[in-house]
PDB file of C-alpha atoms in Angstrom:
ATOM      1  CA  LYS T   1     116.662 111.482  86.697  1.00 60.00           C
ATOM      2  CA  TYR T   2     118.176 113.233  89.734  1.00 63.00           C
ATOM      3  CA  GLY T   3     118.228 110.289  92.138  1.00 65.00           C
ATOM      4  CA  VAL T   4     117.042 110.821  95.683  1.00 68.00           C
ATOM      5  CA  ILE T   5     116.823 114.503  96.582  1.00 74.00           C
ATOM      6  CA  GLN T   6     116.398 113.998 100.335  1.00 80.00           C
ATOM      7  CA  PRO T   7     118.644 111.353 101.963  1.00 83.00           C
ATOM      8  CA  ILE T   8     117.123 108.410 103.817  1.00 83.00           C
ATOM      9  CA  THR T   9     117.761 108.061 107.567  1.00 81.00           C
ATOM     10  CA  VAL T  10     119.313 104.927 109.066  1.00 83.00           C
ATOM     11  CA  ARG T  11     120.845 103.818 112.347  1.00 79.00           C
ATOM     12  CA  LYS T  12     123.794 101.497 112.804  1.00 79.00           C
ATOM     13  CA  LEU T  13     123.070  98.219 114.581  1.00 79.00           C
ATOM     14  CA  ALA T  14     125.457  96.221 116.775  1.00 78.00           C
ATOM     15  CA  ASP T  15     126.305  93.788 113.930  1.00 85.00           C
ATOM     16  CA  ASP T  16     127.500  96.671 111.678  1.00 82.00           C
ATOM     17  CA  SER T  17     124.358  96.490 109.558  1.00 85.00           C
ATOM     18  CA  TYR T  18     121.941  99.422 109.204  1.00 83.00           C
ATOM     19  CA  GLU T  19     118.266  99.776 110.009  1.00 80.00           C
ATOM     20  CA  LEU T  20     116.078 102.074 107.929  1.00 81.00           C
ATOM     21  CA  ILE T  21     114.359 104.713 110.086  1.00 77.00           C
ATOM     22  CA  ALA T  22     112.874 107.069 107.521  1.00 78.00           C
ATOM     23  CA  GLY T  23     112.604 107.051 103.748  1.00 81.00           C
ATOM     24  CA  GLU T  24     111.289 103.601 102.907  1.00 81.00           C
ATOM     25  CA  ARG T  25     109.585 104.781  99.724  1.00 82.00           C
ATOM     26  CA  ARG T  26     112.716 106.690  98.603  1.00 84.00           C
ATOM     27  CA  TYR T  27     114.816 103.579  99.323  1.00 87.00           C
ATOM     28  CA  ARG T  28     112.469 101.303  97.352  1.00 86.00           C
ATOM     29  CA  ALA T  29     112.339 103.740  94.441  1.00 86.00           C
ATOM     30  CA  SER T  30     116.160 103.793  94.339  1.00 86.00           C
ATOM     31  CA  LEU T  31     116.280  99.998  94.216  1.00 86.00           C
ATOM     32  CA  LEU T  32     113.712  99.952  91.416  1.00 87.00           C
ATOM     33  CA  ASN T  33     115.840 102.531  89.612  1.00 85.00           C
ATOM     34  CA  GLY T  34     118.843 100.206  89.816  1.00 85.00           C
ATOM     35  CA  ALA T  35     120.824 102.369  92.254  1.00 82.00           C
ATOM     36  CA  SER T  36     123.568 100.472  94.070  1.00 82.00           C
ATOM     37  CA  ASP T  37     124.073 103.201  96.650  1.00 86.00           C
ATOM     38  CA  ILE T  38     121.908 105.906  98.167  1.00 86.00           C
ATOM     39  CA  GLU T  39     122.677 108.924 100.322  1.00 86.00           C
ATOM     40  CA  ALA T  40     121.810 108.360 103.971  1.00 85.00           C
ATOM     41  CA  ILE T  41     121.973 110.214 107.243  1.00 82.00           C
ATOM     42  CA  ILE T  42     123.213 107.943 110.034  1.00 83.00           C
ATOM     43  CA  MET T  43     121.512 108.671 113.341  1.00 76.00           C
ATOM     44  CA  GLU T  44     122.572 107.673 116.802  1.00 72.00           C
ATOM     45  CA  SER T  45     119.299 106.527 118.300  1.00 66.00           C
ATOM     46  CA  SER T  46     117.669 103.857 120.401  1.00 66.00           C
ATOM     47  CA  GLY T  47     115.095 101.467 118.992  1.00 63.00           C
ATOM     48  CA  GLU T  48     112.251 103.445 120.578  1.00 65.00           C
ATOM     49  CA  GLU T  49     113.515 106.752 119.180  1.00 68.00           C
ATOM     50  CA  SER T  50     113.766 105.116 115.755  1.00 65.00           C
ATOM     51  CA  ALA T  51     110.206 103.869 115.999  1.00 66.00           C
ATOM     52  CA  ASN T  52     109.022 107.365 116.868  1.00 67.00           C
ATOM     53  CA  LEU T  53     110.963 108.963 114.029  1.00 70.00           C
ATOM     54  CA  ALA T  54     109.354 106.476 111.650  1.00 69.00           C
ATOM     55  CA  LEU T  55     105.942 107.313 113.141  1.00 69.00           C
ATOM     56  CA  ILE T  56     106.560 111.028 112.654  1.00 70.00           C
ATOM     57  CA  GLU T  57     107.560 110.473 109.046  1.00 70.00           C
ATOM     58  CA  ASN T  58     104.405 108.386 108.496  1.00 69.00           C
ATOM     59  CA  LEU T  59     102.268 111.055 110.119  1.00 68.00           C
ATOM     60  CA  GLN T  60     103.459 113.569 107.581  1.00 65.00           C
ATOM     61  CA  ARG T  61     102.376 111.369 104.668  1.00 65.00           C
ATOM     62  CA  GLU T  62      99.108 112.365 103.093  1.00 62.00           C
ATOM     63  CA  ASP T  63      97.542 108.914 102.798  1.00 70.00           C
ATOM     64  CA  LEU T  64      96.868 108.314 106.493  1.00 80.00           C
ATOM     65  CA  ASN T  65      93.298 108.953 107.592  1.00 88.00           C
ATOM     66  CA  ALA T  66      92.568 111.225 110.547  1.00 90.00           C
ATOM     67  CA  ILE T  67      92.070 108.319 112.983  1.00 92.00           C
ATOM     68  CA  GLU T  68      95.391 106.719 112.022  1.00 88.00           C
ATOM     69  CA  GLN T  69      97.072 110.106 112.453  1.00 88.00           C
ATOM     70  CA  ALA T  70      95.445 110.657 115.850  1.00 92.00           C
ATOM     71  CA  MET T  71      96.434 107.183 117.078  1.00 91.00           C
ATOM     72  CA  ALA T  72     100.036 107.716 115.946  1.00 86.00           C
ATOM     73  CA  MET T  73     100.101 111.121 117.675  1.00 90.00           C
ATOM     74  CA  ARG T  74      98.809 109.614 120.905  1.00 92.00           C
ATOM     75  CA  ARG T  75     101.420 106.825 120.702  1.00 86.00           C
ATOM     76  CA  ILE T  76     104.317 109.266 120.203  1.00 84.00           C
ATOM     77  CA  MET T  77     103.089 111.582 122.970  1.00 89.00           C
ATOM     78  CA  SER T  78     102.788 108.760 125.499  1.00 88.00           C
ATOM     79  CA  SER T  79     106.036 106.981 124.592  1.00 82.00           C
ATOM     80  CA  GLU T  80     108.084 110.191 124.635  1.00 80.00           C
ATOM     81  CA  GLY T  81     106.114 112.042 127.316  1.00 87.00           C
ATOM     82  CA  LEU T  82     105.413 114.959 124.984  1.00 88.00           C
ATOM     83  CA  THR T  83     102.747 117.622 125.332  1.00 94.00           C
ATOM     84  CA  GLN T  84     100.456 118.431 122.392  1.00 95.00           C
ATOM     85  CA  ASN T  85     102.472 121.591 121.909  1.00 94.00           C
ATOM     86  CA  GLU T  86     105.831 119.784 121.775  1.00 90.00           C
ATOM     87  CA  LEU T  87     104.478 117.223 119.305  1.00 88.00           C
ATOM     88  CA  ALA T  88     102.963 119.964 117.153  1.00 88.00           C
ATOM     89  CA  LYS T  89     106.358 121.701 116.984  1.00 85.00           C
ATOM     90  CA  ARG T  90     108.080 118.480 115.912  1.00 80.00           C
ATOM     91  CA  LEU T  91     105.522 117.852 113.200  1.00 79.00           C
ATOM     92  CA  GLY T  92     105.390 121.427 112.012  1.00 79.00           C
ATOM     93  CA  TYR T  93     101.664 121.628 112.908  1.00 85.00           C
ATOM     94  CA  ARG T  94      99.751 124.113 115.019  1.00 91.00           C
ATOM     95  CA  GLN T  95      98.847 122.870 118.508  1.00 95.00           C
ATOM     96  CA  SER T  96      95.145 123.171 117.605  1.00 95.00           C
ATOM     97  CA  THR T  97      95.649 120.725 114.711  1.00 92.00           C
ATOM     98  CA  VAL T  98      97.058 118.124 117.106  1.00 94.00           C
ATOM     99  CA  ALA T  99      94.279 118.814 119.648  1.00 96.00           C
ATOM    100  CA  ASN T 100      91.542 118.481 116.997  1.00 95.00           C
ATOM    101  CA  LYS T 101      92.921 115.159 115.733  1.00 94.00           C
ATOM    102  CA  LEU T 102      93.249 113.734 119.261  1.00 96.00           C
ATOM    103  CA  ARG T 103      89.669 114.762 120.118  1.00 96.00           C
ATOM    104  CA  LEU T 104      88.438 112.442 117.340  1.00 97.00           C
ATOM    105  CA  LEU T 105      89.601 109.471 119.425  1.00 96.00           C
ATOM    106  CA  LYS T 106      86.864 110.296 121.975  1.00 96.00           C
ATOM    107  CA  LEU T 107      84.169 109.445 119.417  1.00 97.00           C
ATOM    108  CA  PRO T 108      82.481 106.025 119.511  1.00 96.00           C
ATOM    109  CA  GLU T 109      84.048 103.205 117.497  1.00 95.00           C
ATOM    110  CA  TYR T 110      81.390 103.237 114.735  1.00 96.00           C
ATOM    111  CA  ILE T 111      82.140 106.909 113.980  1.00 96.00           C
ATOM    112  CA  LYS T 112      85.911 106.329 114.037  1.00 95.00           C
ATOM    113  CA  GLN T 113      85.342 103.459 111.565  1.00 95.00           C
ATOM    114  CA  ALA T 114      83.258 105.776 109.360  1.00 95.00           C
ATOM    115  CA  ILE T 115      86.154 108.267 109.264  1.00 94.00           C
ATOM    116  CA  SER T 116      88.643 105.482 108.500  1.00 91.00           C
ATOM    117  CA  HIS T 117      86.442 104.176 105.674  1.00 92.00           C
ATOM    118  CA  GLY T 118      85.791 107.630 104.257  1.00 91.00           C
ATOM    119  CA  THR T 119      82.035 107.485 104.971  1.00 93.00           C
ATOM    120  CA  ILE T 120      82.335 110.856 106.705  1.00 96.00           C
ATOM    121  CA  THR T 121      85.141 113.402 106.657  1.00 95.00           C
ATOM    122  CA  GLU T 122      87.258 114.568 109.552  1.00 94.00           C
ATOM    123  CA  ARG T 123      85.297 117.848 109.519  1.00 95.00           C
ATOM    124  CA  HIS T 124      81.966 115.993 109.793  1.00 96.00           C
ATOM    125  CA  ALA T 125      83.421 114.130 112.769  1.00 97.00           C
ATOM    126  CA  ARG T 126      84.634 117.335 114.429  1.00 96.00           C
ATOM    127  CA  ALA T 127      81.085 118.708 114.170  1.00 96.00           C
ATOM    128  CA  LEU T 128      79.780 115.482 115.774  1.00 97.00           C
ATOM    129  CA  LEU T 129      81.990 116.152 118.813  1.00 96.00           C
ATOM    130  CA  ASN T 130      79.481 118.888 119.737  1.00 94.00           C
ATOM    131  CA  VAL T 131      76.507 116.519 119.856  1.00 95.00           C
ATOM    132  CA  PRO T 132      75.297 115.262 123.268  1.00 93.00           C
ATOM    133  CA  GLU T 133      76.102 111.551 123.614  1.00 93.00           C
ATOM    134  CA  ASP T 134      72.441 110.483 123.847  1.00 94.00           C
ATOM    135  CA  LYS T 135      71.737 112.079 120.438  1.00 95.00           C
ATOM    136  CA  LEU T 136      74.953 111.079 118.686  1.00 96.00           C
ATOM    137  CA  GLU T 137      73.795 107.935 116.897  1.00 96.00           C
ATOM    138  CA  GLU T 138      70.608 109.590 115.673  1.00 96.00           C
ATOM    139  CA  VAL T 139      72.526 112.612 114.340  1.00 97.00           C
ATOM    140  CA  TYR T 140      75.175 110.401 112.740  1.00 97.00           C
ATOM    141  CA  LEU T 141      72.533 108.329 110.945  1.00 96.00           C
ATOM    142  CA  THR T 142      70.717 111.473 109.793  1.00 97.00           C
ATOM    143  CA  ILE T 143      73.799 113.121 108.304  1.00 96.00           C
ATOM    144  CA  THR T 144      74.965 109.931 106.590  1.00 96.00           C
ATOM    145  CA  ASN T 145      71.541 108.846 105.295  1.00 96.00           C
ATOM    146  CA  ARG T 146      70.804 112.330 103.977  1.00 96.00           C
ATOM    147  CA  GLN T 147      74.413 112.704 102.765  1.00 95.00           C
ATOM    148  CA  TYR T 148      74.827 116.115 104.365  1.00 96.00           C
ATOM    149  CA  ASN T 149      77.917 118.068 103.384  1.00 96.00           C
ATOM    150  CA  VAL T 150      80.003 119.609 106.184  1.00 95.00           C
ATOM    151  CA  SER T 151      78.230 122.984 106.308  1.00 96.00           C
ATOM    152  CA  LYS T 152      74.777 121.337 106.276  1.00 97.00           C
ATOM    153  CA  THR T 153      75.981 118.991 109.046  1.00 96.00           C
ATOM    154  CA  GLU T 154      77.263 121.912 111.135  1.00 96.00           C
ATOM    155  CA  GLU T 155      74.016 123.821 110.610  1.00 96.00           C
ATOM    156  CA  TYR T 156      71.912 120.760 111.546  1.00 96.00           C
ATOM    157  CA  ILE T 157      73.950 120.216 114.729  1.00 95.00           C
ATOM    158  CA  ARG T 158      73.770 123.921 115.669  1.00 94.00           C
ATOM    159  CA  GLU T 159      69.953 123.865 115.352  1.00 93.00           C
ATOM    160  CA  LEU T 160      69.733 120.618 117.293  1.00 88.00           C
ATOM    161  CA  THR T 161      71.996 121.692 120.172  1.00 84.00           C
ATOM    162  CA  HIS T 162      70.384 125.155 120.276  1.00 82.00           C
ATOM    163  CA  THR T 163      66.896 123.719 120.783  1.00 69.00           C
ATOM    164  CA  HIS T 164      68.343 121.007 123.050  1.00 60.00           C
ATOM    165  CA  HIS T 165      69.614 123.594 125.559  1.00 59.00           C
ATOM    166  CA  SER T 166      66.673 125.964 125.660  1.00 51.00           C
TER     167      SER T 166
END
């Protein structure tokens, strides 16, 4: 009814064509709606900057899982030499949010897969970060087999690590 509320972002290429940087879904929706033109912001940017802007836009979409978000964050930080704090500012997140997502990448592959597949939640995984490595697989299997919710998982891990240290 109102068309596109937020303009798409493009950059001009050497051959006078334009490359879409951000707003792919808005662009596609406009085409489906029969629009012959769409409002756009033209950015002066290099290919790498464009890729990072697209990554940032993707990060802010809700349908990425925590591992995909963390991998995208790590990619942007390394390609642009950003600190967690600088990235958090760009994304409109708190620094702790960025730190928590990045910590998930330290988990073994089978747990990262479980997050990606929705077998466990990001909060389950954050609790698993507190488990000593030699106990991790056992704890993971226990919480998944018994289908523990997050608070039960946290409680189980607290009891386990408490007795483990004493």
